[in-house]
mmCIF file of C-alpha atoms in Angstrom:
data_model
loop_
_atom_site.group_PDB
_atom_site.id
_atom_site.type_symbol
_atom_site.label_atom_id
_atom_site.label_comp_id
_atom_site.label_asym_id
_atom_site.label_seq_id
_atom_site.Cartn_x
_atom_site.Cartn_y
_atom_site.Cartn_z
ATOM 1 C CA UNK M 702 48.150 11.727 -46.958
ATOM 2 C CA UNK M 703 44.969 10.286 -48.248
ATOM 3 C CA UNK M 704 41.738 12.230 -47.631
ATOM 4 C CA UNK M 705 37.997 12.658 -48.722
ATOM 5 C CA UNK M 706 36.219 16.100 -48.424
ATOM 6 C CA UNK M 707 32.509 16.144 -48.905
ATOM 7 C CA UNK M 708 29.953 18.881 -48.778
ATOM 8 C CA UNK M 709 28.919 20.057 -45.411
ATOM 9 C CA UNK M 710 25.454 19.552 -44.404
ATOM 10 C CA UNK M 711 22.729 19.324 -43.263
ATOM 11 C CA UNK M 712 20.836 19.179 -46.532
ATOM 12 C CA UNK M 713 17.083 19.555 -46.437
ATOM 13 C CA UNK M 714 14.850 18.592 -49.639
ATOM 14 C CA UNK M 715 11.508 18.064 -50.473
ATOM 15 C CA UNK M 716 10.454 14.629 -51.691
ATOM 16 C CA UNK M 717 11.001 14.180 -55.413
ATOM 17 C CA UNK M 718 13.785 16.830 -55.537
ATOM 18 C CA UNK M 719 17.213 16.136 -57.184
ATOM 19 C CA UNK M 720 20.020 15.465 -54.771
ATOM 20 C CA UNK M 721 23.658 16.045 -55.327
ATOM 21 C CA UNK M 722 26.252 15.525 -52.521
ATOM 22 C CA UNK M 723 29.738 16.673 -53.631
ATOM 23 C CA UNK M 724 32.770 14.479 -52.802
ATOM 24 C CA UNK M 725 36.457 15.004 -53.856
ATOM 25 C CA UNK M 726 39.537 12.977 -52.712
ATOM 26 C CA UNK M 727 42.983 13.105 -52.355
ATOM 27 C CA UNK M 728 45.057 9.812 -52.815
ATOM 28 C CA UNK M 729 48.202 8.259 -54.256
ATOM 29 C CA UNK M 730 47.786 5.716 -56.946
ATOM 30 C CA UNK M 731 44.210 4.416 -58.045
ATOM 31 C CA UNK M 732 41.744 4.290 -54.995
ATOM 32 C CA UNK M 733 38.687 2.437 -54.870
ATOM 33 C CA UNK M 734 35.657 4.871 -54.056
ATOM 34 C CA UNK M 735 32.624 4.136 -51.883
ATOM 35 C CA UNK M 736 29.464 5.784 -50.749
ATOM 36 C CA UNK M 737 28.294 4.570 -47.390
ATOM 37 C CA UNK M 738 24.719 5.364 -45.939
ATOM 38 C CA UNK M 739 23.658 5.415 -42.158
ATOM 39 C CA UNK M 740 20.106 5.168 -41.456
ATOM 40 C CA UNK M 741 18.884 6.378 -38.010
ATOM 41 C CA UNK M 742 19.748 3.712 -35.388
ATOM 42 C CA UNK M 743 21.661 1.551 -37.780
ATOM 43 C CA UNK M 744 25.296 0.907 -38.846
ATOM 44 C CA UNK M 745 27.022 2.094 -42.008
ATOM 45 C CA UNK M 746 25.813 0.194 -45.153
ATOM 46 C CA UNK M 747 27.520 0.275 -48.508
ATOM 47 C CA UNK M 748 25.436 2.235 -50.946
ATOM 48 C CA UNK M 749 27.582 1.877 -54.124
ATOM 49 C CA UNK M 750 31.158 1.730 -55.299
ATOM 50 C CA UNK M 751 33.456 2.157 -58.009
ATOM 51 C CA UNK M 752 37.008 0.706 -58.417
ATOM 52 C CA UNK M 753 38.449 2.369 -61.440
ATOM 53 C CA UNK M 754 38.334 5.657 -63.485
ATOM 54 C CA UNK M 755 34.963 6.362 -65.394
ATOM 55 C CA UNK M 756 33.156 3.614 -63.526
ATOM 56 C CA UNK M 757 29.553 4.519 -62.470
ATOM 57 C CA UNK M 758 28.415 2.881 -59.314
ATOM 58 C CA UNK M 759 24.479 2.720 -58.802
ATOM 59 C CA UNK M 760 22.118 1.627 -56.342
ATOM 60 C CA UNK M 761 18.476 2.504 -55.076
ATOM 61 C CA UNK M 762 18.368 5.239 -57.656
ATOM 62 C CA UNK M 763 21.613 6.692 -56.562
ATOM 63 C CA UNK M 764 24.601 7.203 -58.858
ATOM 64 C CA UNK M 765 28.267 8.314 -58.801
ATOM 65 C CA UNK M 766 31.000 8.326 -61.433
ATOM 66 C CA UNK M 767 34.410 8.015 -60.503
ATOM 67 C CA UNK M 768 36.164 11.053 -62.152
ATOM 68 C CA UNK M 769 40.003 10.846 -62.036
ATOM 69 C CA UNK M 770 40.482 14.211 -63.804
ATOM 70 C CA UNK M 771 38.621 15.930 -61.165
ATOM 71 C CA UNK M 772 39.279 13.693 -58.323
ATOM 72 C CA UNK M 773 35.640 13.448 -57.629
ATOM 73 C CA UNK M 774 32.816 11.009 -56.835
ATOM 74 C CA UNK M 775 29.710 13.015 -56.549
ATOM 75 C CA UNK M 776 26.539 11.224 -55.378
ATOM 76 C CA UNK M 777 23.318 11.990 -57.178
ATOM 77 C CA UNK M 778 19.742 11.105 -57.300
ATOM 78 C CA UNK M 779 17.124 12.273 -59.507
ATOM 79 C CA UNK M 780 13.992 11.961 -57.003
ATOM 80 C CA UNK M 781 14.740 11.631 -53.360
ATOM 81 C CA UNK M 782 12.168 9.895 -50.984
ATOM 82 C CA UNK M 783 11.405 10.579 -47.384
ATOM 83 C CA UNK M 784 13.026 7.151 -46.875
ATOM 84 C CA UNK M 785 16.206 8.355 -48.110
ATOM 85 C CA UNK M 786 16.841 10.511 -45.056
ATOM 86 C CA UNK M 787 20.072 9.456 -43.623
ATOM 87 C CA UNK M 788 23.703 10.405 -43.174
ATOM 88 C CA UNK M 789 25.841 9.872 -46.407
ATOM 89 C CA UNK M 790 29.827 9.135 -46.071
ATOM 90 C CA UNK M 791 31.952 9.230 -49.082
ATOM 91 C CA UNK M 792 35.033 6.939 -48.593
ATOM 92 C CA UNK M 793 38.137 5.615 -50.242
ATOM 93 C CA UNK M 794 40.332 2.697 -50.192
ATOM 94 C CA UNK M 795 43.831 3.467 -51.442
ATOM 95 C CA UNK M 796 45.799 1.115 -53.363
ATOM 96 C CA UNK M 797 47.399 -1.825 -51.168
ATOM 97 C CA UNK M 798 45.980 -0.106 -47.961
ATOM 98 C CA UNK M 799 43.330 -1.804 -45.630
ATOM 99 C CA UNK M 800 41.633 1.119 -44.167
ATOM 100 C CA UNK M 801 38.795 3.145 -45.401
ATOM 101 C CA UNK M 802 39.392 6.880 -45.311
ATOM 102 C CA UNK M 803 36.007 8.651 -44.682
ATOM 103 C CA UNK M 804 34.601 12.004 -45.236
ATOM 104 C CA UNK M 805 32.648 13.917 -42.399
ATOM 105 C CA UNK M 806 29.361 12.672 -43.578
ATOM 106 C CA UNK M 807 26.293 14.639 -44.860
ATOM 107 C CA UNK M 808 23.002 14.567 -43.047
ATOM 108 C CA UNK M 809 20.092 14.458 -45.695
ATOM 109 C CA UNK M 810 16.532 15.111 -44.604
ATOM 110 C CA UNK M 811 13.773 14.682 -47.060
ATOM 111 C CA UNK M 812 10.457 16.219 -46.171
ATOM 112 C CA UNK M 813 7.190 14.991 -47.633
ATOM 113 C CA UNK L 740 20.746 -11.218 -44.103
ATOM 114 C CA UNK L 741 24.020 -11.544 -42.166
ATOM 115 C CA UNK L 742 24.950 -8.601 -39.936
ATOM 116 C CA UNK L 743 27.718 -7.229 -37.598
ATOM 117 C CA UNK L 744 26.385 -6.739 -34.222
ATOM 118 C CA UNK L 745 27.798 -4.766 -31.419
ATOM 119 C CA UNK L 746 27.182 -4.496 -27.781
ATOM 120 C CA UNK L 747 26.462 -2.545 -25.873
ATOM 121 C CA UNK L 748 24.799 0.273 -27.938
ATOM 122 C CA UNK L 749 25.730 2.932 -25.391
ATOM 123 C CA UNK L 750 28.226 2.737 -22.537
ATOM 124 C CA UNK L 751 29.010 5.413 -20.048
ATOM 125 C CA UNK L 752 32.130 5.059 -18.099
ATOM 126 C CA UNK L 753 34.417 7.090 -15.654
ATOM 127 C CA UNK L 754 37.644 8.348 -16.827
ATOM 128 C CA UNK L 755 40.354 6.058 -15.980
ATOM 129 C CA UNK L 756 38.156 3.002 -16.121
ATOM 130 C CA UNK L 757 38.592 0.192 -18.517
ATOM 131 C CA UNK L 758 35.959 -0.634 -21.110
ATOM 132 C CA UNK L 759 35.516 -3.468 -23.450
ATOM 133 C CA UNK L 760 33.471 -2.988 -26.584
ATOM 134 C CA UNK L 761 32.175 -6.253 -28.215
ATOM 135 C CA UNK L 762 31.534 -7.213 -31.672
ATOM 136 C CA UNK L 763 30.337 -10.215 -33.487
ATOM 137 C CA UNK L 764 31.493 -10.113 -37.094
ATOM 138 C CA UNK L 765 29.798 -12.060 -39.995
ATOM 139 C CA UNK L 766 30.565 -15.571 -39.626
ATOM 140 C CA UNK L 767 32.423 -16.306 -42.709
ATOM 141 C CA UNK L 768 34.528 -13.067 -42.682
ATOM 142 C CA UNK L 769 38.248 -13.202 -42.104
ATOM 143 C CA UNK L 770 39.122 -9.482 -41.668
ATOM 144 C CA UNK L 771 38.064 -7.373 -38.671
ATOM 145 C CA UNK L 772 38.239 -3.593 -38.079
ATOM 146 C CA UNK L 773 37.511 -1.099 -35.629
ATOM 147 C CA UNK L 774 36.696 2.732 -36.529
ATOM 148 C CA UNK L 775 35.667 5.414 -34.253
ATOM 149 C CA UNK L 776 33.841 8.821 -34.944
ATOM 150 C CA UNK L 777 34.277 11.620 -32.663
ATOM 151 C CA UNK L 778 31.072 13.690 -32.636
ATOM 152 C CA UNK L 779 31.129 16.136 -35.652
ATOM 153 C CA UNK L 780 34.243 14.650 -36.931
ATOM 154 C CA UNK L 781 35.376 11.953 -39.538
ATOM 155 C CA UNK L 782 35.116 8.350 -39.064
ATOM 156 C CA UNK L 783 38.695 7.365 -38.464
ATOM 157 C CA UNK L 784 40.382 4.038 -38.952
ATOM 158 C CA UNK L 785 41.801 2.355 -35.686
ATOM 159 C CA UNK L 786 42.873 -1.181 -36.270
ATOM 160 C CA UNK L 787 42.583 -3.981 -38.712
ATOM 161 C CA UNK L 788 42.863 -7.824 -37.536
ATOM 162 C CA UNK L 789 43.392 -10.994 -39.733
ATOM 163 C CA UNK L 790 44.506 -14.415 -38.579
ATOM 164 C CA UNK L 791 44.534 -13.623 -35.045
ATOM 165 C CA UNK L 792 47.044 -10.689 -35.199
ATOM 166 C CA UNK L 793 46.917 -7.000 -35.881
ATOM 167 C CA UNK L 794 47.546 -6.352 -39.606
ATOM 168 C CA UNK L 795 47.414 -2.353 -39.675
ATOM 169 C CA UNK L 796 46.771 0.181 -36.921
ATOM 170 C CA UNK L 797 46.581 4.086 -37.158
ATOM 171 C CA UNK L 798 48.421 6.510 -34.903
ATOM 172 C CA UNK L 799 45.278 6.806 -32.721
ATOM 173 C CA UNK L 800 45.550 3.187 -31.806
ATOM 174 C CA UNK L 801 48.217 3.501 -28.971
ATOM 175 C CA UNK L 802 49.158 1.346 -25.969
ATOM 176 C CA UNK L 803 45.770 2.245 -24.440
ATOM 177 C CA UNK L 804 43.964 0.197 -26.912
ATOM 178 C CA UNK L 805 44.018 -3.516 -27.624
ATOM 179 C CA UNK L 806 41.948 -6.014 -29.789
ATOM 180 C CA UNK L 807 41.242 -9.586 -29.349
ATOM 181 C CA UNK L 808 39.388 -12.544 -30.733
ATOM 182 C CA UNK L 809 38.771 -14.403 -27.816
ATOM 183 C CA UNK L 810 36.720 -17.185 -29.397
ATOM 184 C CA UNK L 811 35.480 -18.093 -32.870
ATOM 185 C CA UNK L 812 32.797 -15.514 -32.828
ATOM 186 C CA UNK L 813 33.542 -12.331 -30.835
ATOM 187 C CA UNK L 814 35.920 -9.438 -31.566
ATOM 188 C CA UNK L 815 36.690 -6.961 -29.059
ATOM 189 C CA UNK L 816 38.165 -3.548 -28.475
ATOM 190 C CA UNK L 817 39.619 -2.833 -25.040
ATOM 191 C CA UNK L 818 40.447 0.719 -23.876
ATOM 192 C CA UNK L 819 42.588 0.214 -20.707
ATOM 193 C CA UNK L 820 42.287 3.724 -18.980
ATOM 194 C CA UNK L 821 39.612 5.755 -20.790
ATOM 195 C CA UNK L 822 40.038 9.619 -21.152
ATOM 196 C CA UNK L 823 37.551 12.136 -21.877
ATOM 197 C CA UNK L 824 38.753 12.330 -25.548
ATOM 198 C CA UNK L 825 37.915 8.704 -26.052
ATOM 199 C CA UNK L 826 34.216 9.506 -26.046
ATOM 200 C CA UNK L 827 33.036 8.713 -29.602
ATOM 201 C CA UNK L 828 31.035 6.240 -31.665
ATOM 202 C CA UNK L 829 33.039 3.158 -32.267
ATOM 203 C CA UNK L 830 32.021 1.149 -35.312
ATOM 204 C CA UNK L 831 33.150 -2.753 -35.777
ATOM 205 C CA UNK L 832 33.342 -3.915 -39.487
ATOM 206 C CA UNK L 833 34.303 -7.259 -40.963
ATOM 207 C CA UNK L 834 34.994 -8.146 -44.649
ATOM 208 C CA UNK L 835 35.528 -11.366 -46.458
ATOM 209 C CA UNK L 836 38.437 -10.091 -48.465
ATOM 210 C CA UNK L 837 40.917 -7.158 -47.747
ATOM 211 C CA UNK L 838 41.602 -5.008 -50.737
ATOM 212 C CA UNK L 839 38.812 -2.902 -52.410
ATOM 213 C CA UNK L 840 36.047 -5.057 -50.903
ATOM 214 C CA UNK L 841 32.964 -4.267 -49.114
ATOM 215 C CA UNK L 842 33.216 -3.847 -45.370
ATOM 216 C CA UNK L 843 30.127 -4.609 -43.307
ATOM 217 C CA UNK L 844 29.529 -2.271 -40.363
ATOM 218 C CA UNK L 845 27.877 -2.818 -37.214
ATOM 219 C CA UNK L 846 25.532 -0.111 -35.833
ATOM 220 C CA UNK L 847 28.049 1.310 -33.390
ATOM 221 C CA UNK L 848 28.574 1.700 -29.731
ATOM 222 C CA UNK L 849 28.490 5.276 -28.309
ATOM 223 C CA UNK L 850 31.130 5.552 -25.558
ATOM 224 C CA UNK L 851 30.646 8.459 -23.217
ATOM 225 C CA UNK L 852 33.548 9.172 -20.699
ATOM 226 C CA UNK L 853 32.687 11.415 -17.804
#
């Protein structure tokens, strides 16, 4: 079945460090790919998305590129801030399906 | 900014009791969902709801679970006889369209069954 695998956390970085959170997927057809973020005490918020191969989603300095050849959608940011501390979830929506399939989530802590 | 709201934020219940988790989706959205996350595990799809009926459900969503939209604003998840393994964070979500679209999530209800 459809699945998402993302790197295990937690990840701890210093402010202004580079961030990469790996995400790979297994799906039939051509899924849409998402990164959701959950800040402490809040719900899941869509961070960025890509709906077809080679699309790049970007928001708040974060980027992820839909790589069909490697079935990956890695999240990157060049310079993290303390306010980026949160749990990040990679997810997919398979063709013609309603549900989102999530990875386990990666907790990021950014220290000043 | 419109948001999905869930109540309560935390519910503790005894095994075998019925619980109702409540959600107010975004007002002009047509599709509603419940997901859950058992501690340390993935966020899992439970059910989707459209036009006053279930459109899809997962294997997790057995006869113990039911959903309802009792009025024009609330969307509820009922667990009839809770088990210890129902302890999880339950997320409600809504979306304007169904396919490849952004789902807006609530902050979750943490259910603890003792």
